[in-house]
mmCIF file of C-alpha atoms and ligand atoms in Angstrom:
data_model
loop_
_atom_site.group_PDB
_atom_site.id
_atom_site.type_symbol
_atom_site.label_atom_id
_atom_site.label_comp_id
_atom_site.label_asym_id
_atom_site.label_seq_id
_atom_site.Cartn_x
_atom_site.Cartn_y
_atom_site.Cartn_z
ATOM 1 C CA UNK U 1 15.817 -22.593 8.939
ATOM 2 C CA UNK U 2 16.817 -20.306 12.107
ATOM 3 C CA UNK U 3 15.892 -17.176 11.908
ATOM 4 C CA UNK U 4 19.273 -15.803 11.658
ATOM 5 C CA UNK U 5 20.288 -17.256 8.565
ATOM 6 C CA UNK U 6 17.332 -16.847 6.111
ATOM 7 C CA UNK U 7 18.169 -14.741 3.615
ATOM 8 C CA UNK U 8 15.903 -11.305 2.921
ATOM 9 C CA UNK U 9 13.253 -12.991 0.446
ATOM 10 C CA UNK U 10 12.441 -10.697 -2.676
ATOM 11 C CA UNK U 11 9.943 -8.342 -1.894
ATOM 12 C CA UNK U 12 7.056 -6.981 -3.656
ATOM 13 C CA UNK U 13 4.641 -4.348 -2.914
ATOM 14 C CA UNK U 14 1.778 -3.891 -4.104
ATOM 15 C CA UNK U 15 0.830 -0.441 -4.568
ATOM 16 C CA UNK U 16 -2.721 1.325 -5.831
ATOM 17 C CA UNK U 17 -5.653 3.598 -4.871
ATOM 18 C CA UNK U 18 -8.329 2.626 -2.742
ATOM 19 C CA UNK U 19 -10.602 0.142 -5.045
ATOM 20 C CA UNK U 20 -7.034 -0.954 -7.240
ATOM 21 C CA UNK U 21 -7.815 -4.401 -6.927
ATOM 22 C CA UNK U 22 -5.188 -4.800 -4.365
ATOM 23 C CA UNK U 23 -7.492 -7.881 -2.834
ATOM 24 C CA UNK U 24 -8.103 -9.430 -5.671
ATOM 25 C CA UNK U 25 -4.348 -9.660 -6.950
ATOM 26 C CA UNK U 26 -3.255 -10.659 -3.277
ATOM 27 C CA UNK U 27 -5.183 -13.448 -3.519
ATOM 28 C CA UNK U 28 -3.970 -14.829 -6.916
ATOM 29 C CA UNK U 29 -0.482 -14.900 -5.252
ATOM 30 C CA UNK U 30 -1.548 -16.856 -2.342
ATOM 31 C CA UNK U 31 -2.584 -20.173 -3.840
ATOM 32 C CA UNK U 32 1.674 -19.941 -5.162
ATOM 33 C CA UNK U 33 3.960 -21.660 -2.043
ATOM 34 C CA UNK U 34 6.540 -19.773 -3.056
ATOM 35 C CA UNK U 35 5.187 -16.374 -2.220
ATOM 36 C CA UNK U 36 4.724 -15.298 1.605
ATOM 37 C CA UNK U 37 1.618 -12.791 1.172
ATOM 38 C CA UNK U 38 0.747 -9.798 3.484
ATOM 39 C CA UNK U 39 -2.653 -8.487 3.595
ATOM 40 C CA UNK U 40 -2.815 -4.930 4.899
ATOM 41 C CA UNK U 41 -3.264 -5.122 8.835
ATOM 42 C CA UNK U 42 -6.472 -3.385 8.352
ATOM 43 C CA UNK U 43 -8.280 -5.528 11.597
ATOM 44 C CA UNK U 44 -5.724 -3.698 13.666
ATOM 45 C CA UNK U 45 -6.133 -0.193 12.280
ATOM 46 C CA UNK U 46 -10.236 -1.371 12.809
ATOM 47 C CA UNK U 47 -9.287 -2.961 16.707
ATOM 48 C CA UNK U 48 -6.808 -1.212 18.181
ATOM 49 C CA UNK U 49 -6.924 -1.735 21.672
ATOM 50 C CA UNK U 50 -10.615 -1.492 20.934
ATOM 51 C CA UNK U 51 -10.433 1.412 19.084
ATOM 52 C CA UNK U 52 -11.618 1.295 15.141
ATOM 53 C CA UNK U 53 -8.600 4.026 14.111
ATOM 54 C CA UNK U 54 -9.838 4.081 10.832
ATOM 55 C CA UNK U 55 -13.254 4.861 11.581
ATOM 56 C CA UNK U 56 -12.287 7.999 13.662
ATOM 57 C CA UNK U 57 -10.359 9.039 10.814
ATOM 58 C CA UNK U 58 -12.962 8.853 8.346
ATOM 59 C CA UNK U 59 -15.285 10.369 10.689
ATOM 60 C CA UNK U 60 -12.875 13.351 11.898
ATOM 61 C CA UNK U 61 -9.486 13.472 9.883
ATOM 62 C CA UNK U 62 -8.575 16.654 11.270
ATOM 63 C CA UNK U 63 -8.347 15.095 15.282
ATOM 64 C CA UNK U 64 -7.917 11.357 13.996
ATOM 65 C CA UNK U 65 -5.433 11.565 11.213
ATOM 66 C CA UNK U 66 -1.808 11.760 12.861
ATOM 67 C CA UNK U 67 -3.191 9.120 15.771
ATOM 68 C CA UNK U 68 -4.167 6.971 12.777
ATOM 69 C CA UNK U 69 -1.181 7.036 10.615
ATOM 70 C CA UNK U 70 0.997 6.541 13.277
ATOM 71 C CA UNK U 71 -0.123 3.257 14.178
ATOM 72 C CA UNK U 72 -0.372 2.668 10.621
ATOM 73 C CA UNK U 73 3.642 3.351 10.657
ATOM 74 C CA UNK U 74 4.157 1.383 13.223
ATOM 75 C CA UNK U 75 1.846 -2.264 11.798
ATOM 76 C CA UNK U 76 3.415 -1.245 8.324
ATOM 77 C CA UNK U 77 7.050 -1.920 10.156
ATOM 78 C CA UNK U 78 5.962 -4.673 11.777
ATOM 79 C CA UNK U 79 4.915 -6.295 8.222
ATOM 80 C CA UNK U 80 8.363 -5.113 7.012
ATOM 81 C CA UNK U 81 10.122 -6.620 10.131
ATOM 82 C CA UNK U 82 8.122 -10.633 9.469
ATOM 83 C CA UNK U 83 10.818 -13.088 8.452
ATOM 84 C CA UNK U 84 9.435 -15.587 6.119
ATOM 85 C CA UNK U 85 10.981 -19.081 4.582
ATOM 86 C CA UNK U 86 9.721 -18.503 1.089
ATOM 87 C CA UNK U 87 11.636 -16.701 -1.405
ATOM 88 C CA UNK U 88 9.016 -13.993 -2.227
ATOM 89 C CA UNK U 89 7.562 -12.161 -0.095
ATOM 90 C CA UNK U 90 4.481 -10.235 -1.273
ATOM 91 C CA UNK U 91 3.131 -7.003 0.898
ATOM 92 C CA UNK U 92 0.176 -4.972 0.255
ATOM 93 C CA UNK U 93 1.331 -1.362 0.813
ATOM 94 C CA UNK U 94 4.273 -0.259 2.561
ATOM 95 C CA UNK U 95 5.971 2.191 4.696
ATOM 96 C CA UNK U 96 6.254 4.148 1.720
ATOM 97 C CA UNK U 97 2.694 4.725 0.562
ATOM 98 C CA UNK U 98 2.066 5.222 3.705
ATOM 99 C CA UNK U 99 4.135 8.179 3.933
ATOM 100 C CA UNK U 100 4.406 9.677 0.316
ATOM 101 C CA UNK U 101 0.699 9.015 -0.461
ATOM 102 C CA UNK U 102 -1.739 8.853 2.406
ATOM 103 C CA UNK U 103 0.100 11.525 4.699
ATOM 104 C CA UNK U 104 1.037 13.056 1.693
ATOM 105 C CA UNK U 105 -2.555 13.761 1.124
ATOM 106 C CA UNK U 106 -3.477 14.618 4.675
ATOM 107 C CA UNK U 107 -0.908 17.474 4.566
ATOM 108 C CA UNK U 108 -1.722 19.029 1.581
ATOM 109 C CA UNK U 109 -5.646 18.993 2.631
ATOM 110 C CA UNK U 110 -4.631 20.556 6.128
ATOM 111 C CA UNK U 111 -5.978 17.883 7.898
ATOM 112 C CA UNK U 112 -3.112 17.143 9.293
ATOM 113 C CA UNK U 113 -0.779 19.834 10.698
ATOM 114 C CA UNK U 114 2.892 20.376 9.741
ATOM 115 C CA UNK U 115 3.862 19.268 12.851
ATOM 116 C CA UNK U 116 2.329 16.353 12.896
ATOM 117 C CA UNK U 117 3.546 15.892 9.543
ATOM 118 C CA UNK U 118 6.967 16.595 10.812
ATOM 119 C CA UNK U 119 6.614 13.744 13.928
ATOM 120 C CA UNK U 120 5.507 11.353 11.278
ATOM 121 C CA UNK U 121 8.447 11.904 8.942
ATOM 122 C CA UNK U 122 11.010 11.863 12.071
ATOM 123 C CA UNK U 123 9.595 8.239 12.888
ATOM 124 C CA UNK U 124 9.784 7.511 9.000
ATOM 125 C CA UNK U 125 13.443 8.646 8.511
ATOM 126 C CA UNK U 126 14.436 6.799 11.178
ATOM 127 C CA UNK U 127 12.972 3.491 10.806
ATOM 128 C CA UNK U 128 13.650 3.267 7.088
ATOM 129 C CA UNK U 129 17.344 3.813 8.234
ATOM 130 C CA UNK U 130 18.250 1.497 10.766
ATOM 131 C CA UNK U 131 15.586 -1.262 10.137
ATOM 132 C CA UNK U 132 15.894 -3.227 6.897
ATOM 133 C CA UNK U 133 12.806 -2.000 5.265
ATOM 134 C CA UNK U 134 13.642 -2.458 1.420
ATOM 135 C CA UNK U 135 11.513 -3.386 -1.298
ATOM 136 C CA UNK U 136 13.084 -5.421 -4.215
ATOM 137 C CA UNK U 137 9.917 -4.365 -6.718
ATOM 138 C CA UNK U 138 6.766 -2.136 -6.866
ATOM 139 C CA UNK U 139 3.528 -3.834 -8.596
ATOM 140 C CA UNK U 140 0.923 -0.253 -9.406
ATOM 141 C CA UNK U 141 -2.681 -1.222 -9.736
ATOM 142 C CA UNK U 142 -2.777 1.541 -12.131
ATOM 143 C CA UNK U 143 -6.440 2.288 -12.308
ATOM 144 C CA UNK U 144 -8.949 5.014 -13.485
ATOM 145 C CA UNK U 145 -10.517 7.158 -10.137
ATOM 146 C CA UNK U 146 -13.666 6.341 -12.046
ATOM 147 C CA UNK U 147 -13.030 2.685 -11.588
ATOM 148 C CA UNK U 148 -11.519 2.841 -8.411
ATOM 149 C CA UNK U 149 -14.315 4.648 -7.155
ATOM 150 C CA UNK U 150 -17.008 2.501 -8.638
ATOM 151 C CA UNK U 151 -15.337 -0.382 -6.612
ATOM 152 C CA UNK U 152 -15.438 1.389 -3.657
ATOM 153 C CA UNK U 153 -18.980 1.947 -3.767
ATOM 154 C CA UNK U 154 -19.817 -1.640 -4.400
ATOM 155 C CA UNK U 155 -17.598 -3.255 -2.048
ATOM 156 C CA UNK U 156 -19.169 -0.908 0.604
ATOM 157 C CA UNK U 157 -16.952 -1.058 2.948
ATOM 158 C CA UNK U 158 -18.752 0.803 6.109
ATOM 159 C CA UNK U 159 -15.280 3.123 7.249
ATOM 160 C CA UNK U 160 -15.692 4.743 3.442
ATOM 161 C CA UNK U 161 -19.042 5.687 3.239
ATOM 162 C CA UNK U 162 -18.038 8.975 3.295
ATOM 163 C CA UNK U 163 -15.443 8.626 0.958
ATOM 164 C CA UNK U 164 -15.868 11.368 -2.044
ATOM 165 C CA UNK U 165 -15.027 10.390 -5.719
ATOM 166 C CA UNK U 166 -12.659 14.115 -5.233
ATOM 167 C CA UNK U 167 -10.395 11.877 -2.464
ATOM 168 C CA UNK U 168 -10.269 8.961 -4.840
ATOM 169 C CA UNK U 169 -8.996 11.410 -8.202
ATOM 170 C CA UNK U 170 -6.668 13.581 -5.422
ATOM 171 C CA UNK U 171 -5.057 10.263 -4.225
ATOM 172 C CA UNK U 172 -4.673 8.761 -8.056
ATOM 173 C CA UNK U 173 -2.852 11.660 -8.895
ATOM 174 C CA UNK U 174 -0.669 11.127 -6.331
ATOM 175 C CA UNK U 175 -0.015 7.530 -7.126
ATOM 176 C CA UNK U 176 0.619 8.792 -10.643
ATOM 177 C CA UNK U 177 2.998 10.794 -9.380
ATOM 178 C CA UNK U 178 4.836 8.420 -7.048
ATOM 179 C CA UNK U 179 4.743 5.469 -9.426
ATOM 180 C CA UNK U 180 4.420 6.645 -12.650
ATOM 181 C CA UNK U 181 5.929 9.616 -13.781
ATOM 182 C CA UNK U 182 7.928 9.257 -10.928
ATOM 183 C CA UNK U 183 7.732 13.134 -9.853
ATOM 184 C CA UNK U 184 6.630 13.024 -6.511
ATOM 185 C CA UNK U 185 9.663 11.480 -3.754
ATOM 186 C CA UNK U 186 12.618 9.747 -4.919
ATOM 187 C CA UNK U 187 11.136 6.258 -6.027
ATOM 188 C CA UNK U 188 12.318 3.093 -3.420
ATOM 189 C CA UNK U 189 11.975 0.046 -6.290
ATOM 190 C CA UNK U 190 11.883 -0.714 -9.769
ATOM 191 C CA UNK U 191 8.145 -0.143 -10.599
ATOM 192 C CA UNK U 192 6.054 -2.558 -12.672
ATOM 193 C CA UNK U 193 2.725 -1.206 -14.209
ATOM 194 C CA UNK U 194 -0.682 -3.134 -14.477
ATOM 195 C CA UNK U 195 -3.683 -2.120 -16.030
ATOM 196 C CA UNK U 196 -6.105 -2.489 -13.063
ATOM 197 C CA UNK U 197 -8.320 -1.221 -14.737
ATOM 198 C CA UNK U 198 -9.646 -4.785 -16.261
ATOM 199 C CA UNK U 199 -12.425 -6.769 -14.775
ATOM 200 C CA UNK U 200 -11.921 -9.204 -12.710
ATOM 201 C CA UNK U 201 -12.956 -11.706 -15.101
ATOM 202 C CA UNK U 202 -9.831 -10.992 -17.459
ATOM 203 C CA UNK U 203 -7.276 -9.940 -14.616
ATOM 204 C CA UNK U 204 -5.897 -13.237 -14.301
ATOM 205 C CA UNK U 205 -4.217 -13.256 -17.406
ATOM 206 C CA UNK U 206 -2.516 -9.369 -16.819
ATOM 207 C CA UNK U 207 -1.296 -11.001 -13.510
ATOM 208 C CA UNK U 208 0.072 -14.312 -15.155
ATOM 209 C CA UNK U 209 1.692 -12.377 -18.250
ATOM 210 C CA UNK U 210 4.231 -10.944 -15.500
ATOM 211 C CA UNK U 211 4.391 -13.300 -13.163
ATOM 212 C CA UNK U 212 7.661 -14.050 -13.873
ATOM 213 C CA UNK U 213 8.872 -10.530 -12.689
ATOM 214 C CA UNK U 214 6.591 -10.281 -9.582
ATOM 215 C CA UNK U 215 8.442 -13.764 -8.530
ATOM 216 C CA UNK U 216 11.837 -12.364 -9.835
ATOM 217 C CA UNK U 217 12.256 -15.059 -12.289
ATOM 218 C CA UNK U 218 13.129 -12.446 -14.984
ATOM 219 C CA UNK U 219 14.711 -9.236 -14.574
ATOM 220 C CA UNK U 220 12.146 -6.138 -15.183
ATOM 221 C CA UNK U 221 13.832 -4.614 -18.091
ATOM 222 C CA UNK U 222 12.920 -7.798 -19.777
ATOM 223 C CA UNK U 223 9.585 -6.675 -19.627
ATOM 224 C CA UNK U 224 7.903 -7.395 -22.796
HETATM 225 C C1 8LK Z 301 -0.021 2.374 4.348
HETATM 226 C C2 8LK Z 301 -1.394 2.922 4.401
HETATM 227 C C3 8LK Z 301 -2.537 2.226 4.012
HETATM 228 C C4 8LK Z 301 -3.608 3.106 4.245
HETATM 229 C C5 8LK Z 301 -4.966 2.956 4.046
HETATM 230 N N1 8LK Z 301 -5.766 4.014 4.354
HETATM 231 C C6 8LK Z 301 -7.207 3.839 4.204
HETATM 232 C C7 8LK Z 301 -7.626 3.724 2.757
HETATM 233 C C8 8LK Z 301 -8.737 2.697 2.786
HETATM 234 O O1 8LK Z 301 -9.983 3.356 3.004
HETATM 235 C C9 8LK Z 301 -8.447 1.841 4.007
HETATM 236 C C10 8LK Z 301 -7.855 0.484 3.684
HETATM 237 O O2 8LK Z 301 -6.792 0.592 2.783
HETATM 238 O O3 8LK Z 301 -7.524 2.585 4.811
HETATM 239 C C11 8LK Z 301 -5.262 5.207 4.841
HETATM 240 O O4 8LK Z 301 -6.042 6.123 5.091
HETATM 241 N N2 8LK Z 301 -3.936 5.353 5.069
HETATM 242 C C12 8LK Z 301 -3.102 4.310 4.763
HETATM 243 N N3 8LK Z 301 -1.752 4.189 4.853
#
């Protein structure tokens, strides 16, 4: 098909802390035709230009963090913007968490100035108003910090070495906020819960017990 007549595929986001599992549920999609999954663009953030953004971020938030999230903004849209044949398309992240949790958190902690803040959110506004940036359906990796954190330290990724377990319990709460009680920003999608919390060994089944609403075969409210 041309580009011009595909229609907009449902699309998912998955949404969850740092250490939610995000990976791991990506990659149960993948093996499914049907489903057109986006990783993160987390080599650009890493090689941009030949710059590793998210190092400097890590390493000095205060002078990285707008340069960072801004070219996080801008791969985000990009993601948004791919046209894809199959009828679900699956992203991890968004525009959204972008802006309601990551610079969310960057504001409150003054490490990133209102401002900057204010730049970010102009850029924001505008894209999610003249490009088609919707999202049919929110998956949350609802997880404990604990957990989250725990998987953070094993995966070891080098860029979050210095990553406190007080980051990981600030940005669940905000998460919890977002997705679940649905306090925080008006909420873009239906939201469907998971308990990311289980090992990896039993996740499968969480994933394949709502399968069926991740691939918009049944409505959410017919959530069981
Ligand atoms: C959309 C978005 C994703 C994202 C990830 N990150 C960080 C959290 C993790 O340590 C790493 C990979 O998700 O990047 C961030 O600081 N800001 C972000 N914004």
């Amino acid at each position: 098909a041309s580009k011009s007549d595909l229609g907009r595929p449902f699309t998912v986001a998955v949404e969850g802390n740092v250490g939610s599992g995000k990976t791991t549920f990506l990659q149960h999609f993948i093996k499914n035709n049907n489903v057109a999954v986006f990783a993160e663009p987390i080599d650009m953030w890493r090689n941009c230009n030949g710059y590793n953004l998210l190092e400097l971020m890590y390493q000095d938030p205060k002078k990285w963090s707008f340069t960072f999230q801004s070219y996080v903004q801008l791969t985000m849209l990009r993601q948004h913007q791919k046209k894809v044949i199959q009828p679900v398309k699956l992203m991890e992240r968004s525009l959204y968490s972008a802006r309601y949790c990551f610079v969310e958190k960057l504001s409150r902690d003054g490490l990133m100035p209102s401002a900057s803040v204010a730049v970010i959110d102009e850029w924001f506004k505008y894209i999610t108003k003249y490009e088609d940036t919707t999202v049919d359906l929110i998956v949350y990796l609802r997880t404990s910090p604990e957990v989250a954190y725990e998987r953070i330290l094993t995966r070891n990724r080098s860029e979050e070495r210095t990553v406190a377990f007080e980051y990981i319990k600030a940005l669940h709460d905000i998460h919890e906020d977002w997705l679940y009680h649905k306090t925080l920003h008006k909420c873009v999608a239906p939201v469907l819960v998971l308990n990311a919390n289980l090992d990896r060994s039993v996740i499968e089944g969480e994933y394949e017990k709502y399968e069926p609403h991740i691939l918009n075969k049944i409505p959410l409210e017919a959530k069981t």
